[in-house]
Coordinates of C-alpha atoms and ligand atoms in Angstrom, one line a residue:
Chain K
M539 CA 0.2 -0.1 0.0
T540 CA 1.4 3.2 -0.9
Y541 CA 1.4 6.4 1.6
S542 CA -0.9 8.3 -0.5
H543 CA -3.1 5.5 -0.1
L544 CA -3.0 5.4 3.6
G545 CA -3.5 9.3 3.8
Q546 CA -6.7 8.9 1.9
N547 CA -8.1 6.1 4.1
L548 CA -7.2 8.3 7.0
K549 CA -9.0 11.3 5.6
M550 CA -11.9 9.1 4.9
I551 CA -11.9 7.9 8.5
T552 CA -11.6 11.2 10.3
F553 CA -14.5 12.4 7.9
L554 CA -16.9 9.6 8.6
S555 CA -16.1 9.9 12.4
A556 CA -16.7 13.8 12.1
I557 CA -20.2 13.0 10.5
G558 CA -20.9 10.3 13.1
Q559 CA -19.9 12.7 16.1
S560 CA -22.2 15.4 14.5
V561 CA -25.2 12.9 14.3
I562 CA -24.8 11.9 17.8
A563 CA -24.5 15.4 19.4
N564 CA -27.6 16.3 17.4
L565 CA -29.4 13.2 18.5
T566 CA -28.5 13.9 22.1
K567 CA -29.5 17.5 22.0
T568 CA -32.8 16.5 20.7
G569 CA -33.0 14.0 23.5
R570 CA -32.3 16.6 25.8
G571 CA -34.8 19.0 24.3
T572 CA -37.5 16.6 24.5
L573 CA -36.8 15.9 28.1
F574 CA -36.8 19.7 29.0
L575 CA -40.2 19.9 27.5
K576 CA -41.5 17.1 29.2
Q577 CA -40.1 18.9 32.4
T578 CA -41.7 22.1 31.3
L579 CA -44.9 20.8 30.6
S580 CA -45.3 18.9 33.8
C581 CA -45.0 22.0 35.8
T582 CA -47.8 23.7 33.7
F583 CA -50.7 22.8 36.3
S584 CA -48.8 24.3 39.3
V585 CA -47.7 27.2 37.4
L586 CA -51.3 28.0 36.4
C587 CA -51.8 28.3 40.2
H588 CA -49.6 31.3 40.1
P589 CA -51.3 33.5 37.3
R590 CA -49.0 36.5 38.8
L591 CA -45.7 34.8 37.2
I592 CA -47.5 34.4 33.7
I593 CA -48.9 37.8 33.9
K594 CA -45.4 39.2 34.1
Q595 CA -43.9 37.3 31.3
L596 CA -47.1 38.0 29.0
F597 CA -46.1 41.5 29.2
S598 CA -42.5 41.2 28.4
V599 CA -43.0 38.4 25.6
G600 CA -46.4 39.5 24.1
V601 CA -47.1 43.2 25.1
L602 CA -43.8 44.4 24.1
T603 CA -43.8 42.5 21.0
I604 CA -47.2 44.2 19.7
L605 CA -45.5 47.1 18.2
I606 CA -43.3 45.6 15.7
I607 CA -46.3 43.3 14.8
T608 CA -48.6 46.1 14.1
I609 CA -46.1 48.2 12.1
S610 CA -45.2 45.2 10.0
G611 CA -48.9 44.0 9.7
L612 CA -49.7 47.2 8.2
F613 CA -47.0 47.2 5.5
V614 CA -47.6 43.9 4.6
G615 CA -51.2 44.6 4.2
M616 CA -50.8 47.8 2.2
V617 CA -48.2 45.9 -0.2
L618 CA -50.9 42.9 -0.8
G619 CA -53.7 45.7 -1.6
L620 CA -51.3 47.0 -4.2
Q621 CA -50.1 44.1 -5.6
G622 CA -53.4 42.3 -5.6
Y623 CA -55.1 45.4 -6.9
Y624 CA -52.7 45.3 -10.3
I625 CA -53.6 41.7 -10.5
L626 CA -57.0 41.8 -10.1
S627 CA -57.7 44.8 -12.2
D628 CA -56.5 43.0 -15.2
F629 CA -59.2 40.8 -14.9
G630 CA -61.8 43.4 -14.0
A631 CA -62.0 41.6 -10.4
E632 CA -61.2 44.5 -8.2
E633 CA -63.7 43.6 -6.0
T634 CA -62.3 40.3 -4.7
L635 CA -59.5 42.5 -3.5
G636 CA -60.9 42.4 0.2
V637 CA -61.2 38.3 -0.3
M638 CA -57.7 38.1 -1.6
I639 CA -56.2 40.3 1.1
A640 CA -58.0 38.4 4.4
A641 CA -57.6 35.1 3.0
S642 CA -53.6 35.4 2.2
L643 CA -53.4 37.1 5.7
V644 CA -55.4 34.8 8.0
R645 CA -54.4 31.6 6.4
E646 CA -50.6 32.6 5.6
L647 CA -49.2 35.6 6.4
G648 CA -50.4 36.2 9.7
P649 CA -49.4 33.2 11.5
V650 CA -46.0 32.9 9.4
V651 CA -44.6 36.4 9.4
S652 CA -45.9 37.3 13.0
A653 CA -44.3 34.0 14.0
L654 CA -41.0 34.7 12.3
L655 CA -41.1 38.5 13.7
F656 CA -42.0 36.9 17.4
A657 CA -39.0 34.4 16.9
G658 CA -36.7 37.4 16.2
R659 CA -38.3 39.9 19.0
A660 CA -39.2 37.6 21.9
G661 CA -37.2 34.3 21.0
S662 CA -34.0 35.7 20.9
S663 CA -34.7 37.8 24.1
L664 CA -35.7 34.6 25.9
T665 CA -32.8 32.9 24.9
A666 CA -30.5 35.6 26.0
E667 CA -32.2 35.9 29.1
I668 CA -32.2 32.5 30.2
G669 CA -28.5 32.0 29.0
L670 CA -27.3 34.6 31.0
M671 CA -29.2 33.5 34.0
K672 CA -27.3 30.5 33.4
A673 CA -24.1 32.1 32.9
T674 CA -24.3 33.9 36.1
E675 CA -25.3 31.0 38.0
Q676 CA -28.7 32.2 38.9
L677 CA -30.1 28.9 37.7
S678 CA -27.8 27.1 40.0
G679 CA -28.7 29.7 42.7
M680 CA -32.3 28.7 42.7
E681 CA -31.7 25.3 42.5
M682 CA -29.8 25.4 45.9
M683 CA -32.2 27.3 47.4
A684 CA -34.8 24.2 46.4
V685 CA -36.4 26.4 44.0
D686 CA -37.1 24.6 40.6
P687 CA -36.0 27.0 37.6
I688 CA -38.0 24.9 35.5
Q689 CA -41.1 26.0 37.2
R690 CA -40.2 29.3 38.4
I691 CA -38.4 30.7 35.2
I692 CA -39.1 28.5 32.4
C693 CA -42.7 27.4 32.6
P694 CA -44.2 30.8 33.0
R695 CA -42.3 32.1 29.9
F696 CA -43.4 28.8 28.1
L697 CA -47.1 29.4 28.6
A698 CA -46.9 33.3 28.1
G699 CA -45.2 32.5 24.4
C700 CA -47.8 29.7 23.7
L701 CA -50.8 32.4 24.7
S702 CA -49.4 35.4 23.1
M703 CA -48.4 33.9 19.7
P704 CA -52.3 33.6 18.4
L705 CA -53.0 36.8 19.8
L706 CA -50.5 38.5 18.0
A707 CA -51.0 36.5 15.0
A708 CA -54.6 37.9 15.1
I709 CA -53.5 41.4 15.5
F710 CA -51.2 41.0 12.5
S711 CA -54.3 40.0 10.3
M712 CA -56.4 42.6 11.4
V713 CA -54.0 45.7 10.9
G714 CA -53.1 44.1 7.8
I715 CA -56.4 44.0 6.7
L716 CA -57.1 47.6 7.6
G717 CA -53.8 48.3 5.7
G718 CA -55.3 46.8 2.5
Q719 CA -58.2 48.6 2.9
L720 CA -56.3 51.9 3.3
V721 CA -54.5 51.0 -0.2
G722 CA -57.3 49.3 -2.1
V723 CA -60.4 51.4 -1.1
T724 CA -59.1 54.8 -0.1
L725 CA -56.1 55.3 -2.4
L726 CA -57.0 53.0 -5.6
G727 CA -60.7 53.6 -5.5
V728 CA -61.9 49.9 -5.1
D729 CA -65.7 49.6 -4.1
E730 CA -65.9 49.7 -0.2
G731 CA -69.2 47.9 0.1
A732 CA -67.8 45.2 -2.3
F733 CA -64.4 45.0 -0.5
W734 CA -65.9 44.1 2.9
S735 CA -69.1 41.9 1.7
Q736 CA -67.1 39.8 -0.6
M737 CA -64.6 39.3 2.4
Q738 CA -67.4 38.5 4.6
S739 CA -69.2 36.0 2.5
S740 CA -65.7 34.2 1.5
I741 CA -63.9 33.9 4.6
D742 CA -65.1 30.8 6.4
F743 CA -64.6 30.7 10.2
Y744 CA -63.7 27.0 10.5
D745 CA -61.6 26.6 7.2
D746 CA -59.7 29.9 7.3
I747 CA -59.7 31.4 10.7
L748 CA -59.5 28.6 12.9
N749 CA -56.7 27.1 10.7
G750 CA -54.9 29.8 11.0
V751 CA -55.2 30.1 14.6
I752 CA -53.8 26.5 15.0
K753 CA -51.2 27.4 12.8
S754 CA -50.1 30.0 15.4
L755 CA -50.5 27.9 18.3
V756 CA -48.5 25.4 16.9
F757 CA -45.7 28.0 16.0
G758 CA -45.8 29.7 19.4
F759 CA -45.2 26.4 20.8
V760 CA -42.1 25.3 18.8
V761 CA -40.6 29.2 18.8
T762 CA -40.8 29.2 22.5
W763 CA -39.7 25.8 23.0
I764 CA -36.7 26.4 20.8
S765 CA -36.0 29.6 22.5
L766 CA -36.3 28.4 25.9
F767 CA -34.4 25.4 25.4
E768 CA -31.4 27.0 23.5
G769 CA -30.8 29.5 26.5
Y770 CA -31.0 26.5 29.1
D771 CA -28.6 24.3 27.2
A772 CA -26.5 27.1 26.2
I773 CA -22.8 27.1 27.0
P774 CA -22.5 29.6 30.0
T775 CA -20.4 32.1 28.5
S776 CA -20.9 35.2 26.5
E777 CA -20.0 33.5 23.1
G778 CA -21.9 30.7 24.2
V779 CA -24.9 32.8 24.8
S780 CA -24.7 34.9 21.5
R781 CA -24.5 31.5 19.5
A782 CA -27.6 30.2 21.2
T783 CA -29.4 33.3 20.3
T784 CA -28.5 32.9 16.9
R785 CA -29.2 29.3 16.6
T786 CA -32.8 30.3 18.1
V787 CA -33.5 32.7 15.1
V788 CA -32.2 30.2 12.6
Y789 CA -33.7 27.2 13.8
S790 CA -37.3 29.0 14.5
S791 CA -37.3 30.3 11.3
F792 CA -36.7 26.8 9.7
A793 CA -39.0 25.4 12.2
I794 CA -41.8 27.8 11.4
L795 CA -41.6 27.6 7.7
G796 CA -41.5 23.8 7.4
M797 CA -44.2 23.3 9.8
D798 CA -46.3 25.8 7.8
F799 CA -45.9 23.6 4.7
I800 CA -46.8 20.4 6.6
L801 CA -49.9 22.1 8.2
T802 CA -51.2 23.5 5.1
A803 CA -50.9 20.4 3.2
L804 CA -52.8 18.8 5.9
M805 CA -55.4 21.6 6.5
F806 CA -56.0 22.6 2.5
G807 CA -54.3 20.4 0.4
D808 CA -55.4 17.2 -1.4
I809 CA -51.8 16.0 -1.2
Chain V
M1461 CA -8.8 13.6 66.1
K1462 CA -10.2 10.2 66.2
E1463 CA -11.8 11.3 69.6
N1464 CA -13.2 14.0 67.8
N1465 CA -15.0 11.8 65.2
T1466 CA -16.9 9.6 67.6
Q1467 CA -17.9 12.4 70.0
N1468 CA -19.3 14.6 67.2
P1469 CA -21.3 12.8 64.4
S1470 CA -20.5 14.2 61.0
L1471 CA -23.3 15.9 59.3
V1472 CA -21.6 15.3 55.7
T1473 CA -19.4 12.2 55.3
I1474 CA -17.8 11.9 52.0
R1475 CA -16.1 8.5 51.1
N1476 CA -14.0 7.7 48.4
L1477 CA -15.1 10.5 46.0
S1478 CA -13.9 10.4 42.3
F1479 CA -14.9 12.8 40.1
S1480 CA -13.9 14.3 36.8
R1481 CA -14.6 16.7 34.2
G1482 CA -13.9 15.4 30.7
Q1483 CA -10.3 14.0 30.9
R1484 CA -9.6 15.9 34.0
V1485 CA -9.6 14.2 37.4
I1486 CA -10.7 16.5 39.8
F1487 CA -11.2 14.2 42.7
D1488 CA -9.4 11.0 43.3
N1489 CA -10.5 8.9 45.8
A1490 CA -10.9 11.7 48.5
S1491 CA -12.5 11.2 51.8
L1492 CA -13.6 14.0 54.5
D1493 CA -16.2 14.4 57.5
I1494 CA -17.8 17.6 57.8
Q1495 CA -18.9 17.9 61.8
H1496 CA -21.8 19.2 63.2
G1497 CA -21.7 22.5 64.9
K1498 CA -18.3 23.1 63.6
I1499 CA -16.7 25.2 61.1
T1500 CA -14.9 23.4 58.6
A1501 CA -12.6 25.2 56.2
I1502 CA -11.4 23.6 52.8
M1503 CA -8.4 25.3 51.4
G1504 CA -6.4 24.6 48.3
P1505 CA -4.8 26.0 45.2
S1506 CA -7.2 27.9 42.6
G1507 CA -8.7 25.2 40.4
S1508 CA -8.1 22.4 42.9
G1509 CA -12.0 21.8 42.8
K1510 CA -13.1 23.5 45.9
T1511 CA -16.4 24.9 44.3
T1512 CA -16.7 21.3 42.6
L1513 CA -16.8 19.9 46.2
L1514 CA -19.5 22.1 47.2
K1515 CA -21.6 21.5 44.2
L1516 CA -21.2 18.0 44.8
I1517 CA -22.4 18.1 48.6
G1518 CA -25.2 20.3 47.2
G1519 CA -26.2 17.4 44.9
Q1520 CA -25.6 19.7 41.8
L1521 CA -23.2 17.3 40.6
S1522 CA -22.9 13.6 41.0
P1523 CA -19.8 11.7 41.7
S1524 CA -18.5 9.0 39.4
H1525 CA -17.4 6.8 42.2
G1526 CA -18.1 7.2 46.2
T1527 CA -20.9 8.5 48.5
I1528 CA -21.7 11.6 49.7
V1529 CA -24.2 11.4 52.8
V1530 CA -25.5 14.9 54.1
D1531 CA -27.8 14.7 57.7
G1532 CA -27.7 10.8 57.2
L1533 CA -29.1 10.9 53.6
N1534 CA -27.2 9.6 50.5
I1535 CA -27.3 12.7 48.0
N1536 CA -27.2 10.3 44.9
Q1537 CA -30.0 8.3 46.0
L1538 CA -32.5 10.9 46.7
S1539 CA -35.5 11.5 44.5
R1540 CA -35.8 15.2 43.3
S1541 CA -38.4 16.1 45.9
E1542 CA -35.9 14.8 48.7
L1543 CA -33.1 16.5 47.4
Y1544 CA -35.1 19.7 47.6
T1545 CA -36.2 19.3 50.9
L1546 CA -32.7 18.6 51.9
R1547 CA -31.5 21.7 50.0
K1548 CA -33.8 23.9 52.1
K1549 CA -31.7 23.3 55.0
M1550 CA -28.5 24.3 53.3
G1551 CA -27.5 27.6 52.6
M1552 CA -25.0 28.5 49.8
L1553 CA -23.0 31.4 49.1
F1554 CA -21.8 31.2 45.7
Q1555 CA -18.4 32.3 44.3
S1556 CA -19.9 34.6 42.0
G1557 CA -22.9 35.8 44.4
A1558 CA -25.5 34.6 41.7
L1559 CA -28.0 37.3 43.0
L1560 CA -31.4 37.2 40.8
T1561 CA -30.9 40.3 38.7
D1562 CA -34.4 41.2 38.3
L1563 CA -35.0 41.7 41.7
N1564 CA -33.3 44.4 44.2
V1565 CA -31.2 43.3 47.3
F1566 CA -34.4 43.3 49.5
D1567 CA -36.2 41.1 47.4
N1568 CA -33.4 38.9 46.7
V1569 CA -32.8 38.1 50.4
A1570 CA -36.7 37.5 50.8
Y1571 CA -36.8 35.3 47.9
P1572 CA -36.1 31.9 49.5
I1573 CA -38.2 33.2 52.4
R1574 CA -41.4 33.7 50.2
E1575 CA -40.8 30.6 48.5
H1576 CA -40.9 28.4 51.1
T1577 CA -43.0 29.8 53.8
A1578 CA -46.2 31.7 54.0
L1579 CA -45.1 34.4 56.4
P1580 CA -47.0 37.5 56.3
E1581 CA -45.1 40.6 54.6
T1582 CA -44.6 42.6 57.9
I1583 CA -42.7 39.4 59.5
I1584 CA -40.6 38.9 56.2
R1585 CA -39.7 42.2 56.3
T1586 CA -38.1 42.2 59.8
L1587 CA -36.4 38.9 59.0
V1588 CA -34.9 40.4 55.9
L1589 CA -33.8 43.7 57.5
M1590 CA -32.2 41.6 60.6
K1591 CA -30.1 39.6 57.9
L1592 CA -29.3 42.6 55.8
Q1593 CA -28.0 44.5 59.1
A1594 CA -25.9 41.8 60.2
V1595 CA -24.1 42.1 56.8
G1596 CA -24.1 46.1 57.1
L1597 CA -26.4 46.5 54.2
R1598 CA -29.8 47.4 55.6
G1599 CA -29.4 51.0 53.7
A1600 CA -28.6 49.2 50.5
R1601 CA -31.9 47.4 50.3
H1602 CA -33.4 49.3 47.5
L1603 CA -30.4 48.9 44.9
S1604 CA -30.5 46.1 42.5
P1605 CA -27.5 43.8 41.9
N1606 CA -25.9 45.6 39.0
E1607 CA -25.6 48.5 41.4
L1608 CA -23.5 46.8 44.1
S1609 CA -19.8 46.3 44.1
G1610 CA -18.2 42.8 44.1
G1611 CA -17.8 42.8 47.8
M1612 CA -21.4 44.1 48.5
A1613 CA -22.9 41.7 46.4
R1614 CA -21.1 38.7 48.0
R1615 CA -22.6 40.1 51.3
V1616 CA -25.9 40.3 50.0
A1617 CA -25.6 36.9 48.7
L1618 CA -24.5 35.7 52.2
A1619 CA -27.3 37.4 53.7
R1620 CA -29.8 35.6 51.3
A1621 CA -27.9 32.2 52.3
I1622 CA -28.7 32.5 55.9
A1623 CA -32.1 33.8 55.3
L1624 CA -33.9 30.6 56.0
D1625 CA -31.7 29.9 58.9
P1626 CA -30.2 26.5 57.4
M1627 CA -28.7 23.9 59.6
M1628 CA -25.4 23.9 57.2
V1629 CA -24.1 27.0 55.3
M1630 CA -21.5 26.5 52.5
Y1631 CA -19.5 29.9 51.9
D1632 CA -17.3 29.9 48.7
E1633 CA -14.8 32.6 49.0
P1634 CA -17.0 34.9 51.6
F1635 CA -13.8 36.9 52.0
T1636 CA -12.6 37.8 48.6
G1637 CA -13.2 41.2 47.6
Q1638 CA -13.9 42.5 51.1
D1639 CA -11.9 45.4 52.9
P1640 CA -10.3 44.7 55.9
I1641 CA -13.2 46.2 58.1
S1642 CA -15.9 44.3 56.4
M1643 CA -13.9 41.0 56.3
G1644 CA -13.5 41.5 60.2
V1645 CA -17.3 41.8 60.6
L1646 CA -17.9 38.8 58.1
I1647 CA -15.4 36.5 60.3
K1648 CA -17.3 37.5 63.4
L1649 CA -20.7 37.0 61.7
I1650 CA -19.9 33.6 60.7
K1651 CA -18.2 32.6 64.0
T1652 CA -21.4 34.0 65.7
L1653 CA -23.9 32.2 63.4
N1654 CA -22.1 29.1 64.1
D1655 CA -21.7 29.2 67.8
S1656 CA -25.2 30.9 68.7
V1657 CA -27.5 28.8 66.5
G1658 CA -25.5 25.7 66.1
L1659 CA -25.1 26.1 62.4
T1660 CA -22.5 23.9 60.6
S1661 CA -20.5 26.0 58.2
I1662 CA -18.0 24.8 55.5
I1663 CA -15.8 27.7 54.3
V1664 CA -13.6 27.8 51.1
S1665 CA -11.3 30.5 51.3
H1666 CA -7.5 31.2 50.5
D1667 CA -7.2 33.9 53.4
V1668 CA -5.2 31.5 55.4
Q1669 CA -4.7 33.4 58.6
E1670 CA -8.5 34.7 58.8
T1671 CA -9.9 31.3 58.1
A1672 CA -7.6 29.7 60.5
A1673 CA -8.7 32.0 63.1
I1674 CA -12.1 30.8 63.3
A1675 CA -11.9 27.2 62.0
D1676 CA -12.2 24.4 63.8
Y1677 CA -10.7 21.9 61.4
I1678 CA -9.2 22.5 58.2
Y1679 CA -8.8 20.2 55.2
I1680 CA -6.1 21.4 52.4
M1681 CA -6.6 19.6 49.0
S1682 CA -4.6 19.7 46.0
S1683 CA -4.5 17.5 42.8
G1684 CA -7.8 16.1 43.7
K1685 CA -6.4 14.6 47.0
I1686 CA -6.8 15.8 50.8
I1687 CA -3.0 16.6 51.5
G1688 CA -3.7 17.8 54.8
Q1689 CA -6.2 17.8 57.7
G1690 CA -6.3 18.9 61.3
T1691 CA -6.9 21.7 63.6
P1692 CA -5.4 25.0 62.8
Q1693 CA -2.7 24.4 65.6
E1694 CA -2.0 21.0 64.3
L1695 CA -1.6 22.2 60.7
K1696 CA 0.7 25.1 61.8
H1697 CA 3.3 22.8 63.3
S1698 CA 2.7 19.9 60.6
K1699 CA 5.8 18.4 59.2
S1700 CA 4.4 17.9 56.1
E1701 CA 5.9 20.1 53.3
W1702 CA 3.0 20.6 51.5
V1703 CA 1.1 21.7 54.4
Q1704 CA 3.8 24.1 55.3
Q1705 CA 3.8 25.6 51.7
F1706 CA 0.1 26.2 51.8
M1707 CA 0.2 27.5 55.3
N1708 CA 2.8 29.8 54.7
G1709 CA 1.9 31.0 50.9
Q1710 CA 5.4 30.0 49.4
P1711 CA 5.5 29.7 46.0
D1712 CA 8.0 27.1 45.4
G1713 CA 7.3 23.6 47.0
P1714 CA 5.4 20.6 46.3
V1715 CA 2.3 22.4 45.7
K1716 CA 2.2 23.3 42.2
F1717 CA 1.1 27.0 41.1
H1718 CA 0.9 26.2 37.4
Y1719 CA -2.0 24.5 36.1
S1720 CA -0.5 21.0 35.0
S1721 CA 1.5 21.8 31.5
D1722 CA 4.4 20.8 29.4
N1723 CA 7.7 22.1 30.2
Y1724 CA 7.8 25.9 30.1
F1725 CA 10.4 25.9 27.9
D1726 CA 9.6 23.5 25.5
D1727 CA 6.4 25.3 25.0
L1728 CA 8.3 28.4 24.2
Ligands
ATP2103 N1 -18.2 23.5 33.7 C1 -17.0 22.8 33.7 N2 -16.5 22.3 32.8 C2 -15.4 21.8 32.7 N3 -14.2 21.9 33.6 C3 -14.6 22.6 34.6 C4 -16.1 23.1 34.7 N4 -16.0 23.9 35.8 C5 -14.7 23.6 36.5 N5 -13.9 23.0 35.6 C6 -12.8 22.4 36.0 O1 -12.7 22.0 37.4 C7 -11.6 22.3 38.1 C8 -12.2 22.6 39.5 O2 -12.9 23.9 39.6 P1 -13.4 24.6 40.7 O3 -14.3 25.7 40.4 O4 -13.9 23.6 41.5 O5 -12.0 25.4 41.1 P2 -11.8 25.8 42.8 O6 -10.8 25.1 43.9 O7 -13.0 26.5 43.3 O8 -11.0 27.1 42.2 P3 -10.9 28.7 42.7 O9 -10.2 29.0 44.0 O10 -10.3 29.4 41.5 O11 -12.5 29.1 42.9 C9 -10.7 23.5 37.5 O12 -9.4 22.9 37.2 C10 -11.7 23.8 36.3 O13 -11.0 23.9 34.9
MG2104 MG1 -14.3 28.1 43.5

C-alpha cells in the first residue's frame, strides 16, 4: 500500500467519524430538548395556580412585541393591497381584493410572518435572558435554594409564549386587512361595500380563521420551546449565549416555514 | 482527631469520592467529614476543585465513584423532591454571588423566605432587615444587583444564604473582595452564627490566617486529594512540606502554582 493510499484512508475515516459525532451530538441534543419539554409541561398545572408569574411574562413576551407586529402587519397589508389590485384589475375583479387580502393574511401571512417576527423579537430575548441567567449561576443558585428553575423561570415564559402567539397573529391579520383597505379602497378606489361584503361572505370561520389560529398556536409552541431550550442548554459564556441566540432565530425560522408547509398540506391540500 | 470523630457525629460524610470533568480528574478517592456544629475550612490552590466539592455536596453534580452522605441521606440516591427538601436546610454562598438580577437587594434576600414559607409580609420584612443589618447593607436594600460592588454583592448573597436559618451553610470564598473592616465583620458574623444557632459551616477560602482564626478543622486539598487535615494548631506545626507551603504561602514547593502543563521552555 502506498503512502498516499494510507493518507486517503485516514482522511476518509476522520470524515466519517466527524459525521458520526455530529449526528450523535444532534441526537442527544434532541433528546435533552424533549426531556426539557416534558419537565416544562409537567409544571404547567402548578404554574397555572400562580397566574402572577405568567402575567409578568405575558407583558415582556407578548405586549412588548405588539408594536413591531402592528407596524409590519400594516405594511404587509398595504403591499398586498397594491399587488392584488394590479393583478385583479387586469381581470376586472377588483371587488375580490378584500377576499384576497383577508384570505392570504388569515391563512398564511398572519401566522407565519408574525411567528418569524416573534422569533426575532421575543424568542431571541428569551434565549439571551435564560442563557445569561445560566452563565451568572442564577439558575444554580435557585436550585440550591430548593426552587426549581424550570417551574419558576421556564414554565411561565413557555405558557406566555404559547398564549401570546395566536393573539399577535390575530393583531397582525387585523392590522394587515386595515392596511389593505387603506390602499385598495381609500387610495385606489375599490368599492368599499364590495370590499367588505365579499370578504365577509368568502372567509369561512373554520376553514380559514380556525386553521390560522391552530397554525399560530403550533408556531408559538415550537418557537418558545426552541428559544427556552437554547437558552437553558447554552454554554454559559458570553460567546455561548450569543451563539445560542443566533441558533434560536435560525432554527425557529426553519421550523416555522417547514411546519407551515406540513400544516397547510394537512389543512388545505389534497396531497 | 479520632476522638473528635466519635464524640461529634458528622453532618457530611464523604467517602472515596472520585469525580472528573472530561479527561481532567478533579477528585481521586478523597474522603472527608464535616462535623456538626463546627466550622470546617477547605483550602487549596485555585482550580483544585473546592467549588466543585461544594456543588457535589449540594447535589448539583454527581460523583463517578464514592458516596456523599448529608444529614444521614445519600445525596445521589435521593429523589428530586427529597433533594429539594434537604436543600432547604442548606444555604450556599456562591463564589459569584448568583443574585437574581431582576430583583432588588431586599427581594433577593426575601426570595427563599417567600418561596418556602407562608409568612406575612411584615414578618418577612423584619427577617430580611435583620439579615441585611448583619452584613451591614440595610441601607442598600433598594439597590439592584448591578448597582452593587463585588464585595457588596457577596454580602447580600451571604444574607440570602442564611435567610432561612439553615442547618448548614457553605461559603464559597466569602472574604474575597472585602476590605479589612468588612472582612473582620464577616469573620465575626460567621463565627457567631455558627456558635449561637448551632449551624454547621463549610468555608472555602484562600485567606489562610483569617480562616485559620475561626476554623475548627481544616482540610487542604490539591490535585484531587486531601493532602493535609487537622485543627489550625496541628496544621501550623505539621511536618508535611505541602501543608507548610500552603499555610505560609510560599511560591515554591510540592504544591504547583501552575495548571498542569508541559515544560515551560519546551512550550516557548
Ligand atoms: N463547567 C466546567 N467544565 C469543565 N471543567 C470545569 C468546569 N468547572 C470547573 N472545571 C474545572 O474543574 C476544576 C476545579 O474547578 P473549581 O471551580 O472547583 O476550582 P476551585 O478550587 O473552586 O478554584 P478557585 O479557588 O479558583 O475558585 C478546574 O480545574 C476547572 O478547570
Ligand atoms: Mg471556586
